[in-house]
Amino acid sequence: MLNINQRLQDVFGEAIRASFPDLDNPPLAVTPNQQAKFGDYQCNSAMGMAQMLKAKGTKVNPREIAEKIVQNLPDNELIQTTEIAGPGFINIHLKKTFVSKLLTSMLLNGVQPPPLATRKRVIVDFSSPNIAKEMHVGHLRSTIIGDSMCRLFEFLGYDVLRLNHVGDWGTQFGMLIAHLQDKFPDYLTVSPPIGDLQMFYKESKKRFDEDEEFKKRAYQCVVRLQSKEPDFIKAWNMICDVSRREFQKVYDCLDIKIVERGESFYQNRMTQVVKEFEDKGLVELDEGRKIVFVPGQSIPLTIVKSDGGYTYDTSDLAALRQRLFEEKADIVIYVVDSGQGTHFQVIFAAGQMIGWYDPQVTRVEHAGFGVVLGEDKKKFKTRSGDTVRLMDLLEEGLKRSMDKLKEKERDKVLTPEELVKAQRAVAFGCIKYADLSHNRINDYVFSFDKMLDDRGNTAAYLLYAFTRIRSIARLANLDEASLRKAAETTEILLDHDKEWKLGKCILRFPEILQKILDDLLLHTLCDYLYELATTFTEFYDSCYCVEKDRQTGEVNKINMWRMLLCEATASIMAKCFDILGLNPVQRM
């Protein structure tokens, strides 16, 4: 698909350079017009250029600049007319034939991304729960946002590695292994039946805090684990496996694909990182600790503790180095809560200081997010004040979505199998969409009532809207082959203003994706999806697609070009759902 905005920028960029060849980096501002009466797009460069010329000692009226730009517009395939408005806005009207051809091309070739200049390697670090602890609602945000970012990069054609940086190493494993040895002495021959790992963790923590003897043994276990003694590695693996099985239940519900690469993976690489910082003279000693001061950062990194152990700083530096040098990543994104913002700022600055990467060439970014709040606007907790278990939350979502479907009497029209599919699509779709439709930087209030509401910008509304659009072709008895044949032979007419509005809205999809690629804010895609659905409703209410006999209900006329607009809308909506990780069903 062609990015119309980008194409207009190319055309206007050429005109601006031809009009004012002496201006360095003149502003290039092309945006969709909010009001149809002013045209389809607008170029607002003239005012900024007037300021630049004034700074150089030349006073020119912005309208004159706009006129010159319009005179120098090269021949192109997309602009019908332009007009200058106000202080120097250039209003752009697109050619209807151009928009019509783009829509036909999309229907024949599918929703394809614009071609990539180079296929970059992208690593997204997301989810990252801790072994032996339950996944909670904070992990939910990282998991949903990270998965959607991966889906976007994958659709655009990048080579994506999805990484789960689980907390699977550290002193807590000493107490867990010591507790395992006491509770299940034959753990090496008989697999221990640890049902509730959370409980097991709490028991071992209690003993660690209250029993000095146990504490000593726990520390010895850490040393023996770090020395890679086979029995201790086996115990560690058993504990990790119990957690993995729990995590997988959540990932299966949410349809998440992810490669586990925990902190333990980087253990051997940490020594090398410390040596590299020492060799470059960047390490200072501070009361037995080895620390690194990074220019422009107030907090130093502690890369070796006074007892000789490594820290999060060391493992995050080792992970960054591994991703840049071994994985050869061009883009590394960390989807971690905003509370870690300062930490990552220092880690990235240290990576630049030591020469691992140049931010002009390699994009390393922390995509932070706010906390999940309850409806009381406080941190989301259970009534007893505990953190909400993720599986409990997902099961509650399933229960509520079934209640909603029965309230709408869908159980009377859907088969039992279709009902379960719809239940899962609504439950998990609503949880994901409620998160993704909010700006990730802000905190957001978790409310099942709001997310299951089928009015407004919610997954419930959009999934129903999509199902309705898909049913229009069934109503007209058109199968895929007939629609394909129609796309090959029927010109898409855009004479009605609602047809024109819908056609342009469909084709804004590539520019929306480009914006998200730049700022990693996925709520823009949700806003666009909702705008597309409401624009479609306006079109459907004003333009007959299928005309029926009032008496018999028989279809007596199909306006095929409008059926193609229905199909184009559904294709874009389906791709948006795919990027957001939603799974629409044929019948709801």
Coordinates of C-alpha atoms in Angstrom, one line a residue:
M1 CA 0.0 0.0 0.0
L2 CA 1.1 3.5 -0.8
N3 CA 1.6 6.0 2.1
I4 CA -0.3 9.0 0.6
N5 CA 1.1 11.4 3.1
Q6 CA 4.6 10.3 2.4
R7 CA 4.0 10.6 -1.4
L8 CA 2.6 14.2 -0.9
Q9 CA 5.7 15.0 1.2
D10 CA 7.9 13.9 -1.7
V11 CA 6.0 16.0 -4.2
F12 CA 5.9 19.1 -1.9
G13 CA 9.6 18.6 -0.8
E14 CA 10.6 18.8 -4.5
A15 CA 8.5 21.9 -5.0
I16 CA 10.0 23.6 -1.9
R17 CA 13.6 22.8 -2.9
A18 CA 12.9 24.2 -6.4
S19 CA 11.3 27.3 -5.0
F20 CA 13.9 28.1 -2.3
P21 CA 17.2 26.2 -3.1
D22 CA 19.2 28.2 -0.6
L23 CA 17.1 27.3 2.5
D24 CA 18.7 24.5 4.6
N25 CA 16.3 21.9 5.9
P26 CA 13.1 23.8 5.2
P27 CA 10.1 22.5 7.2
L28 CA 8.0 19.9 5.4
A29 CA 4.5 19.7 7.1
V30 CA 1.8 17.7 5.3
T31 CA -1.2 16.6 7.3
P32 CA -4.7 15.2 6.6
N33 CA -7.4 18.0 6.6
Q34 CA -9.8 17.7 9.5
Q35 CA -12.6 19.5 7.6
A36 CA -13.6 18.2 4.2
K37 CA -14.5 21.7 2.8
F38 CA -10.8 22.6 3.0
G39 CA -9.7 19.6 0.9
D40 CA -8.1 16.3 1.7
Y41 CA -4.6 17.2 2.9
Q42 CA -2.9 20.5 3.8
C43 CA 0.7 21.7 3.5
N44 CA 1.6 24.1 6.2
S45 CA 5.3 24.7 5.4
A46 CA 5.0 28.4 4.2
M47 CA 4.7 29.9 7.7
G48 CA 7.8 28.1 9.0
M49 CA 9.8 29.0 5.9
A50 CA 8.8 32.7 6.3
Q51 CA 10.3 32.6 9.8
M52 CA 13.5 31.0 8.5
L53 CA 13.8 33.7 5.7
K54 CA 13.1 36.4 8.2
A55 CA 16.0 35.1 10.4
K56 CA 18.2 35.4 7.3
G57 CA 17.2 39.0 6.9
T58 CA 14.6 38.5 4.0
K59 CA 11.0 39.4 4.7
V60 CA 8.5 37.4 2.6
N61 CA 4.8 37.1 3.0
P62 CA 3.9 33.3 3.7
R63 CA 1.2 33.5 1.0
E64 CA 3.8 34.5 -1.6
I65 CA 5.9 31.5 -0.4
A66 CA 2.8 29.2 -0.8
E67 CA 2.1 30.5 -4.3
K68 CA 5.7 29.8 -5.3
I69 CA 5.5 26.3 -3.9
V70 CA 2.3 25.6 -5.9
Q71 CA 3.9 27.0 -9.1
N72 CA 6.8 24.6 -8.7
L73 CA 4.8 21.5 -8.0
P74 CA 6.1 18.7 -10.3
D75 CA 3.8 16.6 -12.4
N76 CA 2.2 13.9 -10.3
E77 CA -0.4 11.3 -10.2
L78 CA -2.4 12.2 -7.1
I79 CA -3.2 16.0 -6.9
Q80 CA -6.3 17.2 -8.5
T81 CA -6.2 20.9 -7.4
T82 CA -4.6 23.1 -4.7
E83 CA -5.7 26.4 -3.2
I84 CA -4.1 28.8 -0.8
A85 CA -6.0 29.7 2.3
G86 CA -5.6 32.0 5.3
P87 CA -2.0 33.1 6.0
G88 CA -0.4 30.5 3.6
F89 CA -2.0 27.1 4.1
I90 CA -2.0 25.0 0.9
N91 CA -5.2 22.9 0.7
I92 CA -4.8 19.8 -1.4
H93 CA -7.6 18.0 -3.2
L94 CA -6.8 14.4 -4.3
K95 CA -7.8 12.9 -7.7
K96 CA -10.8 10.5 -7.2
T97 CA -9.4 8.2 -9.9
F98 CA -6.1 7.9 -8.0
V99 CA -7.9 7.0 -4.7
S100 CA -10.2 4.6 -6.6
K101 CA -7.2 2.8 -8.2
L102 CA -5.4 2.5 -4.9
L103 CA -8.5 0.9 -3.3
T104 CA -8.8 -1.6 -6.3
S105 CA -5.1 -2.4 -6.0
M106 CA -5.5 -3.1 -2.2
L107 CA -8.5 -5.4 -2.9
L108 CA -6.6 -7.4 -5.6
N109 CA -3.2 -7.6 -3.8
G110 CA -4.3 -7.7 -0.1
V111 CA -3.3 -5.4 2.7
Q112 CA 0.4 -5.2 2.0
P113 CA 2.9 -2.9 3.9
P114 CA 4.9 -0.3 2.0
P115 CA 8.3 -1.8 0.8
L116 CA 11.2 -1.7 3.3
A117 CA 14.5 -0.1 2.3
T118 CA 16.4 -2.6 4.4
R119 CA 15.1 -5.5 6.6
K120 CA 16.3 -4.5 10.0
R121 CA 16.8 -6.9 13.0
V122 CA 14.4 -5.9 15.9
I123 CA 14.6 -7.2 19.4
V124 CA 11.6 -6.5 21.7
D125 CA 12.2 -7.3 25.4
F126 CA 8.8 -7.7 27.1
S127 CA 6.6 -9.6 29.7
S128 CA 9.6 -10.6 31.8
P129 CA 8.0 -12.1 35.0
N130 CA 10.0 -13.5 37.9
I131 CA 10.4 -17.3 38.4
A132 CA 8.7 -18.6 41.5
K133 CA 6.4 -15.6 41.6
E134 CA 2.9 -15.2 40.1
M135 CA 2.4 -13.1 37.0
H136 CA 0.5 -10.1 38.0
V137 CA -1.4 -7.2 36.4
G138 CA 1.9 -5.2 35.7
H139 CA 3.2 -8.1 33.6
L140 CA -0.1 -8.0 31.7
R141 CA 0.6 -4.5 30.3
S142 CA 4.2 -5.4 29.3
T143 CA 3.0 -8.6 27.6
I144 CA 0.1 -7.0 25.7
I145 CA 2.0 -3.9 24.6
G146 CA 5.2 -5.9 23.7
D147 CA 3.3 -8.5 21.7
S148 CA 1.5 -5.8 19.7
M149 CA 4.7 -4.0 18.9
C150 CA 6.2 -7.2 17.7
R151 CA 3.1 -7.8 15.5
L152 CA 3.5 -4.4 14.0
F153 CA 7.2 -4.8 13.2
E154 CA 6.5 -8.3 11.8
F155 CA 3.7 -7.1 9.5
L156 CA 6.1 -4.3 8.2
G157 CA 8.6 -7.0 7.3
Y158 CA 11.3 -6.6 9.9
D159 CA 13.2 -9.6 11.4
V160 CA 11.8 -9.7 14.9
L161 CA 13.1 -11.6 18.0
R162 CA 10.7 -11.6 20.9
L163 CA 12.5 -12.0 24.2
N164 CA 11.3 -12.9 27.6
H165 CA 14.0 -11.6 30.1
V166 CA 12.7 -13.7 33.0
G167 CA 14.1 -13.2 36.5
D168 CA 15.6 -16.8 36.8
W169 CA 18.8 -16.1 38.7
G170 CA 19.8 -14.6 42.0
T171 CA 20.0 -15.1 45.8
Q172 CA 16.2 -16.0 46.1
F173 CA 17.1 -19.4 44.4
G174 CA 19.3 -20.3 47.4
M175 CA 16.4 -20.2 49.8
L176 CA 14.1 -22.0 47.3
I177 CA 16.5 -24.8 46.8
A178 CA 17.2 -25.2 50.5
H179 CA 13.5 -25.4 51.1
L180 CA 13.1 -27.9 48.3
Q181 CA 15.8 -30.1 49.8
D182 CA 14.0 -30.1 53.2
K183 CA 10.4 -30.5 51.9
F184 CA 11.1 -33.1 49.2
P185 CA 14.4 -34.9 50.1
D186 CA 14.1 -37.3 47.2
Y187 CA 13.6 -34.5 44.6
L188 CA 16.5 -35.8 42.5
T189 CA 14.6 -39.1 41.8
V190 CA 11.0 -38.2 42.3
S191 CA 9.6 -35.0 40.7
P192 CA 8.4 -32.8 43.6
P193 CA 4.7 -32.1 43.5
I194 CA 4.9 -28.3 43.9
G195 CA 1.3 -27.3 43.3
D196 CA 1.4 -23.7 44.5
L197 CA 4.8 -22.1 43.8
Q198 CA 3.7 -18.8 45.3
M199 CA 3.0 -20.5 48.6
F200 CA 6.3 -22.4 48.3
Y201 CA 8.1 -19.1 47.8
K202 CA 6.4 -17.5 50.8
E203 CA 7.2 -20.5 53.1
S204 CA 10.9 -20.3 52.1
K205 CA 11.0 -16.5 52.5
K206 CA 9.5 -16.8 56.0
R207 CA 12.2 -19.4 57.0
F208 CA 14.9 -17.2 55.4
D209 CA 13.8 -14.2 57.5
E210 CA 13.4 -16.1 60.8
D211 CA 15.9 -19.0 60.9
E212 CA 19.6 -18.1 60.9
E213 CA 20.7 -21.6 60.2
F214 CA 18.4 -21.9 57.2
K215 CA 19.7 -18.5 56.0
K216 CA 23.3 -19.8 56.0
R217 CA 22.3 -22.9 54.1
A218 CA 20.5 -20.7 51.6
Y219 CA 23.6 -18.7 50.9
Q220 CA 25.6 -21.9 50.5
C221 CA 23.1 -23.1 48.0
V222 CA 23.5 -19.9 45.9
V223 CA 27.3 -20.4 45.8
R224 CA 26.8 -24.1 44.8
L225 CA 24.2 -23.1 42.1
Q226 CA 26.6 -20.4 40.7
S227 CA 29.3 -23.0 40.6
K228 CA 27.0 -25.1 38.4
E229 CA 26.9 -28.2 40.6
P230 CA 24.7 -30.7 38.7
D231 CA 22.3 -31.4 41.7
F232 CA 21.7 -27.7 42.3
I233 CA 21.2 -27.0 38.5
K234 CA 18.6 -29.8 38.5
A235 CA 16.8 -28.3 41.5
W236 CA 16.9 -24.9 39.9
N237 CA 15.5 -26.3 36.6
M238 CA 12.7 -28.0 38.5
I239 CA 11.6 -24.7 40.1
C240 CA 11.9 -22.8 36.8
D241 CA 9.8 -25.5 35.0
V242 CA 6.9 -25.1 37.5
S243 CA 6.9 -21.4 36.8
R244 CA 7.2 -21.8 33.1
R245 CA 4.1 -24.0 33.0
E246 CA 2.1 -21.3 34.9
F247 CA 3.4 -18.5 32.6
Q248 CA 2.4 -20.6 29.6
K249 CA -1.2 -20.8 30.7
V250 CA -1.3 -16.9 30.5
Y251 CA 0.5 -16.9 27.1
D252 CA -1.8 -19.5 25.7
C253 CA -4.9 -17.4 26.7
L254 CA -3.5 -14.3 25.1
D255 CA -1.9 -16.0 22.1
I256 CA 1.6 -14.8 22.9
K257 CA 4.7 -16.2 21.2
I258 CA 7.9 -15.4 23.0
V259 CA 11.4 -16.9 23.4
E260 CA 12.6 -17.2 27.0
R261 CA 16.1 -15.8 27.7
G262 CA 16.4 -15.1 31.4
E263 CA 19.1 -13.4 33.4
S264 CA 20.9 -16.8 33.8
F265 CA 21.7 -16.7 30.1
Y266 CA 24.0 -13.6 30.6
Q267 CA 25.9 -14.9 33.7
N268 CA 29.1 -15.9 31.8
R269 CA 28.9 -12.7 29.8
M270 CA 28.9 -10.4 32.9
T271 CA 32.6 -11.1 33.7
Q272 CA 33.5 -10.0 30.2
V273 CA 31.4 -6.8 30.6
V274 CA 33.1 -5.9 33.9
K275 CA 36.6 -6.5 32.3
E276 CA 35.7 -4.3 29.3
F277 CA 34.8 -1.4 31.6
E278 CA 37.9 -1.9 33.7
D279 CA 40.2 -2.1 30.6
K280 CA 38.8 1.2 29.4
G281 CA 39.5 2.8 32.8
L282 CA 35.8 3.5 33.5
V283 CA 35.5 1.7 36.8
E284 CA 35.9 3.4 40.2
L285 CA 36.0 1.7 43.6
D286 CA 33.5 2.8 46.3
E287 CA 33.6 1.0 49.7
G288 CA 34.4 -2.3 48.0
R289 CA 31.9 -1.8 45.1
K290 CA 32.9 -1.3 41.5
I291 CA 30.9 1.5 40.1
V292 CA 30.7 3.4 36.8
F293 CA 29.9 7.0 36.4
V294 CA 28.2 8.0 33.1
P295 CA 28.5 11.6 31.9
G296 CA 25.2 13.5 32.3
Q297 CA 23.8 10.9 34.7
S298 CA 23.5 11.6 38.4
I299 CA 23.3 7.9 39.5
P300 CA 26.3 5.6 39.0
L301 CA 26.0 2.0 37.9
T302 CA 27.1 -0.7 40.4
I303 CA 28.6 -3.4 38.3
V304 CA 30.1 -5.5 41.1
K305 CA 28.8 -5.5 44.7
S306 CA 31.2 -5.4 47.7
D307 CA 30.7 -9.2 48.2
G308 CA 31.8 -9.8 44.6
G309 CA 28.3 -10.5 43.2
Y310 CA 26.8 -9.0 40.2
T311 CA 23.7 -6.7 40.0
Y312 CA 20.8 -5.9 37.7
D313 CA 23.0 -3.2 36.3
T314 CA 25.6 -5.8 35.3
S315 CA 23.0 -8.2 33.8
D316 CA 21.3 -5.4 31.8
L317 CA 24.6 -4.2 30.4
A318 CA 25.5 -7.8 29.5
A319 CA 22.1 -8.2 27.8
L320 CA 22.4 -5.0 25.9
R321 CA 25.9 -6.0 24.7
Q322 CA 24.8 -9.5 23.6
R323 CA 21.9 -8.0 21.7
L324 CA 24.0 -5.5 19.8
F325 CA 27.0 -7.7 19.1
E326 CA 25.8 -11.3 19.0
E327 CA 22.3 -10.7 17.7
K328 CA 23.4 -7.8 15.6
A329 CA 20.2 -5.9 16.4
D330 CA 19.4 -2.6 14.6
I331 CA 16.5 -1.8 17.0
V332 CA 16.2 -2.9 20.6
I333 CA 13.0 -2.0 22.5
Y334 CA 12.5 -2.6 26.2
V335 CA 8.8 -2.7 27.2
V336 CA 9.1 -2.2 30.9
D337 CA 7.2 0.0 33.3
S338 CA 8.0 3.7 33.5
G339 CA 9.4 3.3 37.0
Q340 CA 12.5 1.8 35.4
G341 CA 13.0 4.9 33.2
T342 CA 16.1 6.3 35.0
H343 CA 17.7 2.9 35.2
F344 CA 17.5 2.3 31.4
Q345 CA 18.6 5.9 30.7
V346 CA 21.9 5.2 32.6
I347 CA 22.3 1.7 31.0
F348 CA 21.9 3.1 27.5
A349 CA 24.2 6.1 28.2
A350 CA 26.8 3.6 29.5
G351 CA 26.5 1.6 26.3
Q352 CA 27.1 4.7 24.2
M353 CA 30.0 5.9 26.4
I354 CA 31.9 2.6 25.9
G355 CA 31.2 2.7 22.2
W356 CA 28.8 -0.2 21.8
Y357 CA 26.4 1.7 19.6
D358 CA 25.7 5.1 18.0
P359 CA 22.1 6.3 18.6
Q360 CA 22.1 7.9 15.2
V361 CA 22.6 4.4 13.7
T362 CA 21.1 1.9 16.2
R363 CA 17.8 2.6 17.9
V364 CA 17.8 1.5 21.6
E365 CA 14.6 2.6 23.4
H366 CA 12.7 2.2 26.6
A367 CA 9.0 2.0 25.8
G368 CA 7.7 2.7 29.3
F369 CA 4.1 2.4 30.6
G370 CA 2.0 3.5 33.5
V371 CA 0.5 1.4 36.3
V372 CA -2.9 -0.3 36.2
L373 CA -5.3 1.2 38.6
G374 CA -8.5 -0.2 40.2
E375 CA -11.8 1.7 39.7
D376 CA -11.0 3.5 43.0
K377 CA -8.1 5.1 41.1
K378 CA -5.6 3.3 43.5
K379 CA -3.1 0.6 42.5
F380 CA -5.1 -2.5 41.3
K381 CA -5.3 -5.0 44.2
T382 CA -7.6 -7.7 45.5
R383 CA -10.0 -6.8 48.4
S384 CA -7.5 -8.3 50.8
G385 CA -4.8 -6.0 49.4
D386 CA -2.9 -8.7 47.5
T387 CA -1.6 -8.3 43.9
V388 CA -4.2 -9.5 41.4
R389 CA -3.2 -12.9 39.9
L390 CA -3.2 -12.7 36.2
M391 CA -5.0 -16.1 35.7
D392 CA -7.8 -15.1 38.1
L393 CA -8.2 -11.9 36.0
L394 CA -8.4 -13.8 32.7
E395 CA -10.9 -16.3 34.1
E396 CA -13.1 -13.5 35.4
G397 CA -12.9 -12.0 31.9
L398 CA -14.2 -15.2 30.4
K399 CA -17.1 -15.4 32.9
R400 CA -18.1 -11.8 32.3
S401 CA -17.9 -12.1 28.5
M402 CA -20.2 -15.2 28.6
D403 CA -22.7 -13.3 30.8
K404 CA -22.6 -10.4 28.2
L405 CA -23.2 -12.8 25.3
K406 CA -26.1 -14.5 27.1
E407 CA -27.6 -11.1 28.0
K408 CA -27.6 -10.4 24.2
E409 CA -29.2 -13.8 23.7
R410 CA -26.3 -15.0 21.5
D411 CA -26.5 -18.4 23.1
K412 CA -29.8 -18.9 21.2
V413 CA -28.4 -18.3 17.7
L414 CA -24.8 -19.5 18.0
T415 CA -23.7 -23.2 18.2
P416 CA -22.0 -24.1 21.5
E417 CA -18.7 -24.1 19.7
E418 CA -19.3 -20.7 18.1
L419 CA -20.4 -19.4 21.5
V420 CA -17.1 -20.4 23.2
K421 CA -15.1 -18.9 20.3
A422 CA -17.0 -15.6 20.7
Q423 CA -16.5 -15.8 24.5
R424 CA -12.8 -16.0 24.2
A425 CA -12.6 -13.4 21.4
V426 CA -14.6 -10.9 23.5
A427 CA -12.9 -11.6 26.8
F428 CA -9.3 -11.6 25.8
G429 CA -9.9 -9.0 23.0
C430 CA -11.5 -6.6 25.5
I431 CA -8.6 -6.9 28.0
K432 CA -6.0 -6.3 25.3
Y433 CA -7.9 -3.5 23.6
A434 CA -8.6 -1.6 26.9
D435 CA -4.9 -1.5 27.5
L436 CA -3.8 -0.7 24.0
S437 CA -6.4 2.0 23.4
H438 CA -4.9 4.1 26.2
N439 CA -1.7 6.0 25.8
R440 CA 0.8 3.6 27.3
I441 CA 2.7 6.4 29.1
N442 CA -0.4 7.1 31.3
D443 CA -1.8 5.0 34.1
Y444 CA -5.0 3.3 33.2
V445 CA -8.1 2.2 35.1
F446 CA -9.0 -1.4 34.7
S447 CA -12.8 -1.8 34.5
F448 CA -14.5 -4.9 33.1
D449 CA -17.8 -2.9 32.8
K450 CA -16.2 -0.3 30.5
M451 CA -14.2 -2.8 28.4
L452 CA -17.2 -5.0 27.8
D453 CA -19.5 -2.1 26.9
D454 CA -20.5 -2.4 23.2
R455 CA -20.7 1.4 22.7
G456 CA -17.8 3.7 22.1
N457 CA -14.1 2.9 21.4
T458 CA -14.1 -0.7 22.9
A459 CA -13.2 -4.1 21.5
A460 CA -16.7 -5.3 22.1
Y461 CA -18.1 -2.5 19.8
L462 CA -15.4 -3.0 17.1
L463 CA -15.7 -6.8 17.0
Y464 CA -19.5 -6.6 16.6
A465 CA -19.0 -3.9 13.9
F466 CA -16.6 -6.1 12.0
T467 CA -18.9 -9.1 12.2
R468 CA -21.8 -6.9 10.8
I469 CA -19.6 -5.6 7.9
R470 CA -18.6 -9.2 7.0
S471 CA -22.2 -10.2 7.0
I472 CA -23.2 -7.7 4.3
A473 CA -21.7 -9.8 1.6
R474 CA -23.4 -12.9 3.0
L475 CA -26.7 -11.0 2.8
A476 CA -26.1 -10.3 -0.9
N477 CA -25.1 -13.9 -1.5
L478 CA -21.6 -12.9 -2.6
D479 CA -18.7 -15.3 -2.0
E480 CA -15.0 -14.5 -2.1
A481 CA -14.7 -15.4 -5.8
S482 CA -17.5 -13.0 -6.8
L483 CA -16.0 -10.2 -4.8
R484 CA -12.6 -10.8 -6.4
K485 CA -14.1 -10.8 -9.9
A486 CA -15.9 -7.6 -9.1
A487 CA -12.6 -6.0 -7.9
E488 CA -11.0 -6.8 -11.2
T489 CA -13.9 -5.4 -13.3
T490 CA -15.7 -2.8 -11.3
E491 CA -14.5 0.8 -10.9
I492 CA -14.9 2.0 -7.3
L493 CA -17.0 5.2 -7.6
L494 CA -16.5 7.8 -4.9
D495 CA -19.1 10.4 -5.9
H496 CA -21.1 10.5 -2.7
D497 CA -19.3 12.5 0.0
K498 CA -19.6 9.5 2.4
E499 CA -18.0 7.2 -0.1
W500 CA -15.2 9.7 -0.6
K501 CA -14.7 10.1 3.2
L502 CA -14.5 6.3 3.7
G503 CA -12.2 5.7 0.7
K504 CA -9.7 8.2 2.1
C505 CA -10.0 6.9 5.6
I506 CA -9.2 3.3 4.4
L507 CA -6.0 4.5 2.6
R508 CA -4.7 6.4 5.7
F509 CA -3.7 3.0 7.2
P510 CA 0.0 3.1 6.0
E511 CA 0.6 6.6 7.4
I512 CA -0.9 5.5 10.8
L513 CA 1.6 2.6 10.9
Q514 CA 4.4 5.0 10.1
K515 CA 3.5 7.2 13.0
I516 CA 3.4 4.3 15.4
L517 CA 6.8 3.1 14.1
D518 CA 8.2 6.5 15.1
D519 CA 6.7 6.9 18.6
L520 CA 5.7 3.3 19.5
L521 CA 2.3 4.6 20.8
L522 CA -0.3 1.9 19.8
H523 CA -3.4 3.8 20.9
T524 CA -3.1 5.7 17.6
L525 CA -4.0 2.5 15.8
C526 CA -7.0 2.0 18.1
D527 CA -8.2 5.6 17.5
Y528 CA -7.8 4.9 13.7
L529 CA -9.7 1.6 13.9
Y530 CA -12.6 3.3 15.8
E531 CA -12.6 6.2 13.3
L532 CA -12.8 3.7 10.4
A533 CA -15.7 1.8 12.0
T534 CA -17.7 5.0 12.6
T535 CA -16.9 6.4 9.1
F536 CA -18.1 3.1 7.7
T537 CA -21.4 3.4 9.7
E538 CA -21.9 6.9 8.3
F539 CA -21.4 5.5 4.8
Y540 CA -23.6 2.5 5.3
D541 CA -26.4 4.7 6.7
S542 CA -26.3 7.0 3.7
C543 CA -25.4 4.7 0.8
Y544 CA -27.4 1.6 -0.1
C545 CA -25.1 -1.4 -0.7
V546 CA -27.8 -4.0 -1.1
E547 CA -31.4 -3.0 -2.1
K548 CA -34.2 -5.4 -1.2
D549 CA -37.8 -5.7 -2.2
R550 CA -39.9 -4.3 0.7
Q551 CA -42.6 -7.0 0.3
T552 CA -40.6 -10.2 -0.3
G553 CA -37.3 -9.3 1.2
E554 CA -35.6 -10.5 -2.0
V555 CA -32.4 -8.8 -3.0
N556 CA -33.2 -6.9 -6.2
K557 CA -30.1 -4.7 -6.6
I558 CA -26.5 -4.9 -5.5
N559 CA -24.3 -1.7 -5.8
M560 CA -21.1 -3.6 -6.4
W561 CA -18.7 -0.7 -6.0
R562 CA -20.1 -0.1 -2.5
M563 CA -19.8 -3.8 -1.7
L564 CA -16.1 -3.4 -2.6
L565 CA -15.8 -0.5 -0.1
C566 CA -17.3 -2.8 2.5
E567 CA -14.7 -5.4 1.7
A568 CA -11.9 -2.9 1.7
T569 CA -13.0 -1.7 5.2
A570 CA -13.2 -5.2 6.6
S571 CA -9.7 -6.0 5.2
I572 CA -8.1 -3.1 6.9
M573 CA -10.0 -3.8 10.2
A574 CA -8.9 -7.4 10.1
K575 CA -5.2 -6.3 9.7
C576 CA -5.6 -3.8 12.6
F577 CA -7.1 -6.6 14.8
D578 CA -4.1 -8.8 13.8
I579 CA -1.6 -6.1 14.9
L580 CA -3.4 -5.5 18.2
G581 CA -3.6 -9.3 18.8
L582 CA -7.4 -9.5 18.7
N583 CA -9.0 -12.5 17.2
P584 CA -12.4 -11.6 15.5
V585 CA -14.8 -14.5 14.8
Q586 CA -17.2 -14.9 11.8
R587 CA -20.3 -15.0 14.0
M588 CA -20.9 -13.2 17.3

